[in-house]
Amino acid sequence: MKNGLRGLGRRAVRAIAGGTLVTAQALCGQAGAAEPGVEAGARVGGGEGLDYQSLFVSWPSPWLQTHAVESWLPGDLVQAYWDLSVERWEGEDGNGRDNRTEVYIFGPVARVNWPSDRLYFLFGVQPSYMSHPHIDDDDMGGNIQFTSHGGLVFQVTPRLAVGFRGQHTSNSRLYKPNPGMNLASLTLAYRF
């Protein structure tokens, strides 16, 4: 977008960032400071005419690990996480006017520790809620969406990770139309 974030957009991003950090701190308090795995971070990218920013927090899911992963894949090759993301998509409508939507995403993520535990893949399919189903010049059909994503992450230090993520968001034919949106982003994450 030509104009980037404006006053309201900047305030919303700051509020989302503060909420993400508070959530991460609360989860760390629940998990205990010595337990690794809780991450908070940001993603920046775009695609299909959109600018995209995201703040997220993810934490290990012992229940999913025991009941969904270990029954199929024992060991630590695959690890189950919960992920909460708040995204902001910004575009222009068919008349050249700026528009935007927030997308709230929550659900499971699988971390595949291959080829190593420092260079690994993340995969997930998560239900999503869009605040406005019209973005850019696309009608996404309705507010309820699903986001599928995959990413490659490099753990730079025990606490800092960088990565690349591709994602597809669509309504899975809950509504007509069902155009879908494909986005790519760079990720920076901090592990508490």
JSON list of C-alpha atoms in Angstrom, two decimals:
[
{"chain": "A", "resi": 1, "resn": "MET", "atom": "CA", "xyz": [0.00, 0.00, 0.00]},
{"chain": "A", "resi": 2, "resn": "LYS", "atom": "CA", "xyz": [1.12, 3.50, -0.69]},
{"chain": "A", "resi": 3, "resn": "ASN", "atom": "CA", "xyz": [0.16, 5.07, 2.62]},
{"chain": "A", "resi": 4, "resn": "GLY", "atom": "CA", "xyz": [1.16, 2.38, 5.14]},
{"chain": "A", "resi": 5, "resn": "LEU", "atom": "CA", "xyz": [-0.23, 2.47, 8.68]},
{"chain": "A", "resi": 6, "resn": "ARG", "atom": "CA", "xyz": [-2.13, 5.57, 9.69]},
{"chain": "A", "resi": 7, "resn": "GLY", "atom": "CA", "xyz": [-3.05, 6.86, 13.15]},
{"chain": "A", "resi": 8, "resn": "LEU", "atom": "CA", "xyz": [-5.82, 4.36, 13.86]},
{"chain": "A", "resi": 9, "resn": "GLY", "atom": "CA", "xyz": [-3.79, 1.53, 12.34]},
{"chain": "A", "resi": 10, "resn": "ARG", "atom": "CA", "xyz": [-0.75, 2.36, 14.48]},
{"chain": "A", "resi": 11, "resn": "ARG", "atom": "CA", "xyz": [-2.86, 2.43, 17.66]},
{"chain": "A", "resi": 12, "resn": "ALA", "atom": "CA", "xyz": [-4.45, -0.90, 16.77]},
{"chain": "A", "resi": 13, "resn": "VAL", "atom": "CA", "xyz": [-1.05, -2.51, 16.10]},
{"chain": "A", "resi": 14, "resn": "ARG", "atom": "CA", "xyz": [0.28, -1.18, 19.43]},
{"chain": "A", "resi": 15, "resn": "ALA", "atom": "CA", "xyz": [-2.79, -2.52, 21.27]},
{"chain": "A", "resi": 16, "resn": "ILE", "atom": "CA", "xyz": [-2.43, -5.91, 19.58]},
{"chain": "A", "resi": 17, "resn": "ALA", "atom": "CA", "xyz": [1.30, -5.99, 20.42]},
{"chain": "A", "resi": 18, "resn": "GLY", "atom": "CA", "xyz": [0.58, -5.20, 24.07]},
{"chain": "A", "resi": 19, "resn": "GLY", "atom": "CA", "xyz": [-2.12, -7.87, 24.24]},
{"chain": "A", "resi": 20, "resn": "THR", "atom": "CA", "xyz": [0.19, -10.45, 22.68]},
{"chain": "A", "resi": 21, "resn": "LEU", "atom": "CA", "xyz": [2.95, -9.73, 25.19]},
{"chain": "A", "resi": 22, "resn": "VAL", "atom": "CA", "xyz": [0.53, -9.85, 28.13]},
{"chain": "A", "resi": 23, "resn": "THR", "atom": "CA", "xyz": [-0.81, -13.20, 26.86]},
{"chain": "A", "resi": 24, "resn": "ALA", "atom": "CA", "xyz": [2.73, -14.56, 26.44]},
{"chain": "A", "resi": 25, "resn": "GLN", "atom": "CA", "xyz": [3.68, -13.44, 29.96]},
{"chain": "A", "resi": 26, "resn": "ALA", "atom": "CA", "xyz": [0.54, -15.05, 31.40]},
{"chain": "A", "resi": 27, "resn": "LEU", "atom": "CA", "xyz": [1.29, -18.31, 29.62]},
{"chain": "A", "resi": 28, "resn": "CYS", "atom": "CA", "xyz": [4.89, -18.23, 30.83]},
{"chain": "A", "resi": 29, "resn": "GLY", "atom": "CA", "xyz": [3.63, -17.70, 34.36]},
{"chain": "A", "resi": 30, "resn": "GLN", "atom": "CA", "xyz": [1.36, -20.73, 34.02]},
{"chain": "A", "resi": 31, "resn": "ALA", "atom": "CA", "xyz": [4.03, -22.90, 32.44]},
{"chain": "A", "resi": 32, "resn": "GLY", "atom": "CA", "xyz": [6.79, -21.89, 34.83]},
{"chain": "A", "resi": 33, "resn": "ALA", "atom": "CA", "xyz": [9.76, -19.76, 33.88]},
{"chain": "A", "resi": 34, "resn": "ALA", "atom": "CA", "xyz": [12.06, -22.76, 33.41]},
{"chain": "A", "resi": 35, "resn": "GLU", "atom": "CA", "xyz": [9.80, -24.56, 30.91]},
{"chain": "A", "resi": 36, "resn": "PRO", "atom": "CA", "xyz": [10.87, -23.70, 27.34]},
{"chain": "A", "resi": 37, "resn": "GLY", "atom": "CA", "xyz": [8.59, -23.46, 24.37]},
{"chain": "A", "resi": 38, "resn": "VAL", "atom": "CA", "xyz": [6.36, -20.41, 24.77]},
{"chain": "A", "resi": 39, "resn": "GLU", "atom": "CA", "xyz": [7.08, -18.04, 21.88]},
{"chain": "A", "resi": 40, "resn": "ALA", "atom": "CA", "xyz": [5.81, -14.62, 20.90]},
{"chain": "A", "resi": 41, "resn": "GLY", "atom": "CA", "xyz": [6.64, -12.87, 17.69]},
{"chain": "A", "resi": 42, "resn": "ALA", "atom": "CA", "xyz": [5.71, -10.92, 14.61]},
{"chain": "A", "resi": 43, "resn": "ARG", "atom": "CA", "xyz": [5.26, -11.61, 10.92]},
{"chain": "A", "resi": 44, "resn": "VAL", "atom": "CA", "xyz": [5.43, -9.11, 8.06]},
{"chain": "A", "resi": 45, "resn": "GLY", "atom": "CA", "xyz": [4.67, -9.82, 4.43]},
{"chain": "A", "resi": 46, "resn": "GLY", "atom": "CA", "xyz": [2.04, -9.65, 1.77]},
{"chain": "A", "resi": 47, "resn": "GLY", "atom": "CA", "xyz": [0.58, -11.13, -1.36]},
{"chain": "A", "resi": 48, "resn": "GLU", "atom": "CA", "xyz": [-2.25, -10.66, -3.85]},
{"chain": "A", "resi": 49, "resn": "GLY", "atom": "CA", "xyz": [-2.09, -6.87, -3.47]},
{"chain": "A", "resi": 50, "resn": "LEU", "atom": "CA", "xyz": [-2.16, -6.88, 0.35]},
{"chain": "A", "resi": 51, "resn": "ASP", "atom": "CA", "xyz": [0.23, -5.73, 3.05]},
{"chain": "A", "resi": 52, "resn": "TYR", "atom": "CA", "xyz": [0.18, -8.05, 6.04]},
{"chain": "A", "resi": 53, "resn": "GLN", "atom": "CA", "xyz": [1.31, -7.77, 9.67]},
{"chain": "A", "resi": 54, "resn": "SER", "atom": "CA", "xyz": [0.77, -10.35, 12.38]},
{"chain": "A", "resi": 55, "resn": "LEU", "atom": "CA", "xyz": [1.49, -10.79, 16.07]},
{"chain": "A", "resi": 56, "resn": "PHE", "atom": "CA", "xyz": [1.38, -14.28, 17.56]},
{"chain": "A", "resi": 57, "resn": "VAL", "atom": "CA", "xyz": [1.99, -16.38, 20.63]},
{"chain": "A", "resi": 58, "resn": "SER", "atom": "CA", "xyz": [2.41, -20.16, 20.64]},
{"chain": "A", "resi": 59, "resn": "TRP", "atom": "CA", "xyz": [2.87, -22.65, 23.46]},
{"chain": "A", "resi": 60, "resn": "PRO", "atom": "CA", "xyz": [3.36, -26.42, 23.78]},
{"chain": "A", "resi": 61, "resn": "SER", "atom": "CA", "xyz": [0.25, -28.59, 24.07]},
{"chain": "A", "resi": 62, "resn": "PRO", "atom": "CA", "xyz": [0.94, -31.63, 26.27]},
{"chain": "A", "resi": 63, "resn": "TRP", "atom": "CA", "xyz": [-2.62, -32.91, 25.73]},
{"chain": "A", "resi": 64, "resn": "LEU", "atom": "CA", "xyz": [-2.35, -32.82, 21.91]},
{"chain": "A", "resi": 65, "resn": "GLN", "atom": "CA", "xyz": [1.14, -34.28, 22.11]},
{"chain": "A", "resi": 66, "resn": "THR", "atom": "CA", "xyz": [-0.07, -37.26, 24.16]},
{"chain": "A", "resi": 67, "resn": "HIS", "atom": "CA", "xyz": [-3.44, -37.87, 22.50]},
{"chain": "A", "resi": 68, "resn": "ALA", "atom": "CA", "xyz": [-2.85, -36.92, 18.86]},
{"chain": "A", "resi": 69, "resn": "VAL", "atom": "CA", "xyz": [0.87, -37.02, 18.06]},
{"chain": "A", "resi": 70, "resn": "GLU", "atom": "CA", "xyz": [2.51, -39.75, 20.16]},
{"chain": "A", "resi": 71, "resn": "SER", "atom": "CA", "xyz": [-0.08, -42.38, 19.27]},
{"chain": "A", "resi": 72, "resn": "TRP", "atom": "CA", "xyz": [1.03, -42.03, 15.61]},
{"chain": "A", "resi": 73, "resn": "LEU", "atom": "CA", "xyz": [4.59, -40.76, 15.87]},
{"chain": "A", "resi": 74, "resn": "PRO", "atom": "CA", "xyz": [6.34, -41.59, 19.16]},
{"chain": "A", "resi": 75, "resn": "GLY", "atom": "CA", "xyz": [9.45, -39.59, 19.99]},
{"chain": "A", "resi": 76, "resn": "ASP", "atom": "CA", "xyz": [10.22, -35.93, 19.51]},
{"chain": "A", "resi": 77, "resn": "LEU", "atom": "CA", "xyz": [10.19, -35.66, 15.70]},
{"chain": "A", "resi": 78, "resn": "VAL", "atom": "CA", "xyz": [6.78, -33.93, 15.82]},
{"chain": "A", "resi": 79, "resn": "GLN", "atom": "CA", "xyz": [5.71, -31.57, 18.61]},
{"chain": "A", "resi": 80, "resn": "ALA", "atom": "CA", "xyz": [2.20, -30.14, 19.10]},
{"chain": "A", "resi": 81, "resn": "TYR", "atom": "CA", "xyz": [1.61, -26.46, 19.86]},
{"chain": "A", "resi": 82, "resn": "TRP", "atom": "CA", "xyz": [-1.33, -24.09, 20.25]},
{"chain": "A", "resi": 83, "resn": "ASP", "atom": "CA", "xyz": [-1.05, -20.88, 18.26]},
{"chain": "A", "resi": 84, "resn": "LEU", "atom": "CA", "xyz": [-2.95, -17.60, 18.63]},
{"chain": "A", "resi": 85, "resn": "SER", "atom": "CA", "xyz": [-2.41, -15.00, 15.90]},
{"chain": "A", "resi": 86, "resn": "VAL", "atom": "CA", "xyz": [-3.86, -11.57, 15.24]},
{"chain": "A", "resi": 87, "resn": "GLU", "atom": "CA", "xyz": [-3.30, -10.37, 11.68]},
{"chain": "A", "resi": 88, "resn": "ARG", "atom": "CA", "xyz": [-3.93, -7.10, 9.91]},
{"chain": "A", "resi": 89, "resn": "TRP", "atom": "CA", "xyz": [-4.43, -7.14, 6.16]},
{"chain": "A", "resi": 90, "resn": "GLU", "atom": "CA", "xyz": [-4.39, -3.85, 4.24]},
{"chain": "A", "resi": 91, "resn": "GLY", "atom": "CA", "xyz": [-5.32, -3.33, 0.61]},
{"chain": "A", "resi": 92, "resn": "GLU", "atom": "CA", "xyz": [-7.15, -1.07, -1.82]},
{"chain": "A", "resi": 93, "resn": "ASP", "atom": "CA", "xyz": [-10.65, -1.57, -3.14]},
{"chain": "A", "resi": 94, "resn": "GLY", "atom": "CA", "xyz": [-11.57, -1.37, -6.83]},
{"chain": "A", "resi": 95, "resn": "ASN", "atom": "CA", "xyz": [-11.84, 2.44, -6.56]},
{"chain": "A", "resi": 96, "resn": "GLY", "atom": "CA", "xyz": [-8.34, 2.88, -5.10]},
{"chain": "A", "resi": 97, "resn": "ARG", "atom": "CA", "xyz": [-9.54, 3.50, -1.52]},
{"chain": "A", "resi": 98, "resn": "ASP", "atom": "CA", "xyz": [-7.61, 1.92, 1.33]},
{"chain": "A", "resi": 99, "resn": "ASN", "atom": "CA", "xyz": [-9.33, -0.87, 3.24]},
{"chain": "A", "resi": 100, "resn": "ARG", "atom": "CA", "xyz": [-8.28, -3.32, 5.92]},
{"chain": "A", "resi": 101, "resn": "THR", "atom": "CA", "xyz": [-9.41, -6.24, 8.02]},
{"chain": "A", "resi": 102, "resn": "GLU", "atom": "CA", "xyz": [-8.22, -7.97, 11.15]},
{"chain": "A", "resi": 103, "resn": "VAL", "atom": "CA", "xyz": [-8.01, -11.76, 11.15]},
{"chain": "A", "resi": 104, "resn": "TYR", "atom": "CA", "xyz": [-8.05, -13.71, 14.43]},
{"chain": "A", "resi": 105, "resn": "ILE", "atom": "CA", "xyz": [-6.62, -17.23, 14.22]},
{"chain": "A", "resi": 106, "resn": "PHE", "atom": "CA", "xyz": [-6.44, -19.94, 16.89]},
{"chain": "A", "resi": 107, "resn": "GLY", "atom": "CA", "xyz": [-5.66, -23.63, 16.66]},
{"chain": "A", "resi": 108, "resn": "PRO", "atom": "CA", "xyz": [-3.09, -26.41, 16.66]},
{"chain": "A", "resi": 109, "resn": "VAL", "atom": "CA", "xyz": [0.30, -26.28, 14.96]},
{"chain": "A", "resi": 110, "resn": "ALA", "atom": "CA", "xyz": [2.69, -29.18, 14.34]},
{"chain": "A", "resi": 111, "resn": "ARG", "atom": "CA", "xyz": [6.42, -28.58, 14.62]},
{"chain": "A", "resi": 112, "resn": "VAL", "atom": "CA", "xyz": [8.42, -31.13, 12.61]},
{"chain": "A", "resi": 113, "resn": "ASN", "atom": "CA", "xyz": [12.02, -31.24, 13.87]},
{"chain": "A", "resi": 114, "resn": "TRP", "atom": "CA", "xyz": [13.50, -32.14, 10.53]},
{"chain": "A", "resi": 115, "resn": "PRO", "atom": "CA", "xyz": [16.18, -31.85, 9.30]},
{"chain": "A", "resi": 116, "resn": "SER", "atom": "CA", "xyz": [17.22, -30.83, 12.84]},
{"chain": "A", "resi": 117, "resn": "ASP", "atom": "CA", "xyz": [15.88, -29.25, 16.02]},
{"chain": "A", "resi": 118, "resn": "ARG", "atom": "CA", "xyz": [17.38, -25.88, 14.92]},
{"chain": "A", "resi": 119, "resn": "LEU", "atom": "CA", "xyz": [15.99, -25.94, 11.36]},
{"chain": "A", "resi": 120, "resn": "TYR", "atom": "CA", "xyz": [12.40, -27.17, 11.40]},
{"chain": "A", "resi": 121, "resn": "PHE", "atom": "CA", "xyz": [9.00, -26.98, 9.70]},
{"chain": "A", "resi": 122, "resn": "LEU", "atom": "CA", "xyz": [5.71, -25.68, 11.12]},
{"chain": "A", "resi": 123, "resn": "PHE", "atom": "CA", "xyz": [2.31, -26.76, 9.72]},
{"chain": "A", "resi": 124, "resn": "GLY", "atom": "CA", "xyz": [-1.23, -25.93, 10.76]},
{"chain": "A", "resi": 125, "resn": "VAL", "atom": "CA", "xyz": [-4.87, -25.63, 9.76]},
{"chain": "A", "resi": 126, "resn": "GLN", "atom": "CA", "xyz": [-6.80, -23.26, 11.98]},
{"chain": "A", "resi": 127, "resn": "PRO", "atom": "CA", "xyz": [-10.26, -21.67, 12.14]},
{"chain": "A", "resi": 128, "resn": "SER", "atom": "CA", "xyz": [-10.14, -17.91, 11.59]},
{"chain": "A", "resi": 129, "resn": "TYR", "atom": "CA", "xyz": [-12.41, -14.91, 12.01]},
{"chain": "A", "resi": 130, "resn": "MET", "atom": "CA", "xyz": [-12.21, -11.86, 9.70]},
{"chain": "A", "resi": 131, "resn": "SER", "atom": "CA", "xyz": [-13.55, -8.55, 11.03]},
{"chain": "A", "resi": 132, "resn": "HIS", "atom": "CA", "xyz": [-14.48, -7.49, 7.45]},
{"chain": "A", "resi": 133, "resn": "PRO", "atom": "CA", "xyz": [-14.96, -10.08, 4.69]},
{"chain": "A", "resi": 134, "resn": "HIS", "atom": "CA", "xyz": [-14.26, -7.50, 1.95]},
{"chain": "A", "resi": 135, "resn": "ILE", "atom": "CA", "xyz": [-10.54, -6.83, 1.55]},
{"chain": "A", "resi": 136, "resn": "ASP", "atom": "CA", "xyz": [-8.65, -5.32, -1.35]},
{"chain": "A", "resi": 137, "resn": "ASP", "atom": "CA", "xyz": [-11.10, -5.87, -4.22]},
{"chain": "A", "resi": 138, "resn": "ASP", "atom": "CA", "xyz": [-12.04, -9.37, -3.01]},
{"chain": "A", "resi": 139, "resn": "ASP", "atom": "CA", "xyz": [-15.19, -10.60, -1.30]},
{"chain": "A", "resi": 140, "resn": "MET", "atom": "CA", "xyz": [-14.07, -13.44, 0.99]},
{"chain": "A", "resi": 141, "resn": "GLY", "atom": "CA", "xyz": [-17.70, -14.60, 1.32]},
{"chain": "A", "resi": 142, "resn": "GLY", "atom": "CA", "xyz": [-18.14, -14.18, 5.08]},
{"chain": "A", "resi": 143, "resn": "ASN", "atom": "CA", "xyz": [-16.41, -13.68, 8.42]},
{"chain": "A", "resi": 144, "resn": "ILE", "atom": "CA", "xyz": [-15.63, -17.34, 9.20]},
{"chain": "A", "resi": 145, "resn": "GLN", "atom": "CA", "xyz": [-12.49, -18.56, 7.40]},
{"chain": "A", "resi": 146, "resn": "PHE", "atom": "CA", "xyz": [-9.85, -21.28, 7.70]},
{"chain": "A", "resi": 147, "resn": "THR", "atom": "CA", "xyz": [-6.12, -20.65, 7.48]},
{"chain": "A", "resi": 148, "resn": "SER", "atom": "CA", "xyz": [-3.71, -23.38, 6.40]},
{"chain": "A", "resi": 149, "resn": "HIS", "atom": "CA", "xyz": [-0.01, -22.61, 6.60]},
{"chain": "A", "resi": 150, "resn": "GLY", "atom": "CA", "xyz": [3.46, -24.01, 6.39]},
{"chain": "A", "resi": 151, "resn": "GLY", "atom": "CA", "xyz": [6.78, -22.50, 7.31]},
{"chain": "A", "resi": 152, "resn": "LEU", "atom": "CA", "xyz": [10.48, -23.09, 7.64]},
{"chain": "A", "resi": 153, "resn": "VAL", "atom": "CA", "xyz": [12.12, -21.78, 10.83]},
{"chain": "A", "resi": 154, "resn": "PHE", "atom": "CA", "xyz": [15.75, -21.42, 11.86]},
{"chain": "A", "resi": 155, "resn": "GLN", "atom": "CA", "xyz": [16.49, -21.23, 15.60]},
{"chain": "A", "resi": 156, "resn": "VAL", "atom": "CA", "xyz": [19.30, -18.61, 15.63]},
{"chain": "A", "resi": 157, "resn": "THR", "atom": "CA", "xyz": [19.86, -18.85, 19.39]},
{"chain": "A", "resi": 158, "resn": "PRO", "atom": "CA", "xyz": [17.96, -20.80, 22.10]},
{"chain": "A", "resi": 159, "resn": "ARG", "atom": "CA", "xyz": [15.63, -17.79, 22.40]},
{"chain": "A", "resi": 160, "resn": "LEU", "atom": "CA", "xyz": [15.55, -16.20, 18.92]},
{"chain": "A", "resi": 161, "resn": "ALA", "atom": "CA", "xyz": [14.13, -17.68, 15.70]},
{"chain": "A", "resi": 162, "resn": "VAL", "atom": "CA", "xyz": [13.61, -16.39, 12.16]},
{"chain": "A", "resi": 163, "resn": "GLY", "atom": "CA", "xyz": [11.48, -17.98, 9.49]},
{"chain": "A", "resi": 164, "resn": "PHE", "atom": "CA", "xyz": [9.45, -17.86, 6.30]},
{"chain": "A", "resi": 165, "resn": "ARG", "atom": "CA", "xyz": [5.73, -18.70, 6.20]},
{"chain": "A", "resi": 166, "resn": "GLY", "atom": "CA", "xyz": [3.24, -19.22, 3.42]},
{"chain": "A", "resi": 167, "resn": "GLN", "atom": "CA", "xyz": [-0.47, -19.32, 4.16]},
{"chain": "A", "resi": 168, "resn": "HIS", "atom": "CA", "xyz": [-3.80, -19.75, 2.42]},
{"chain": "A", "resi": 169, "resn": "THR", "atom": "CA", "xyz": [-7.00, -18.35, 3.93]},
{"chain": "A", "resi": 170, "resn": "SER", "atom": "CA", "xyz": [-10.43, -19.21, 2.55]},
{"chain": "A", "resi": 171, "resn": "ASN", "atom": "CA", "xyz": [-13.90, -20.05, 3.79]},
{"chain": "A", "resi": 172, "resn": "SER", "atom": "CA", "xyz": [-13.71, -23.72, 2.69]},
{"chain": "A", "resi": 173, "resn": "ARG", "atom": "CA", "xyz": [-16.93, -23.29, 0.69]},
{"chain": "A", "resi": 174, "resn": "LEU", "atom": "CA", "xyz": [-18.99, -22.17, 3.68]},
{"chain": "A", "resi": 175, "resn": "TYR", "atom": "CA", "xyz": [-20.04, -19.17, 1.56]},
{"chain": "A", "resi": 176, "resn": "LYS", "atom": "CA", "xyz": [-20.10, -18.10, -2.04]},
{"chain": "A", "resi": 177, "resn": "PRO", "atom": "CA", "xyz": [-17.80, -16.73, -3.29]},
{"chain": "A", "resi": 178, "resn": "ASN", "atom": "CA", "xyz": [-14.75, -18.55, -1.94]},
{"chain": "A", "resi": 179, "resn": "PRO", "atom": "CA", "xyz": [-11.76, -16.77, -3.55]},
{"chain": "A", "resi": 180, "resn": "GLY", "atom": "CA", "xyz": [-9.09, -17.49, -0.94]},
{"chain": "A", "resi": 181, "resn": "MET", "atom": "CA", "xyz": [-6.05, -15.34, -0.19]},
{"chain": "A", "resi": 182, "resn": "ASN", "atom": "CA", "xyz": [-2.42, -16.46, -0.42]},
{"chain": "A", "resi": 183, "resn": "LEU", "atom": "CA", "xyz": [0.14, -14.58, 1.68]},
{"chain": "A", "resi": 184, "resn": "ALA", "atom": "CA", "xyz": [3.84, -14.97, 2.44]},
{"chain": "A", "resi": 185, "resn": "SER", "atom": "CA", "xyz": [5.70, -13.50, 5.40]},
{"chain": "A", "resi": 186, "resn": "LEU", "atom": "CA", "xyz": [8.96, -13.32, 7.30]},
{"chain": "A", "resi": 187, "resn": "THR", "atom": "CA", "xyz": [8.80, -14.28, 10.99]},
{"chain": "A", "resi": 188, "resn": "LEU", "atom": "CA", "xyz": [10.77, -13.15, 14.02]},
{"chain": "A", "resi": 189, "resn": "ALA", "atom": "CA", "xyz": [10.03, -15.02, 17.28]},
{"chain": "A", "resi": 190, "resn": "TYR", "atom": "CA", "xyz": [11.32, -14.85, 20.84]},
{"chain": "A", "resi": 191, "resn": "ARG", "atom": "CA", "xyz": [11.15, -17.88, 23.14]},
{"chain": "A", "resi": 192, "resn": "PHE", "atom": "CA", "xyz": [10.52, -17.20, 26.84]}
]
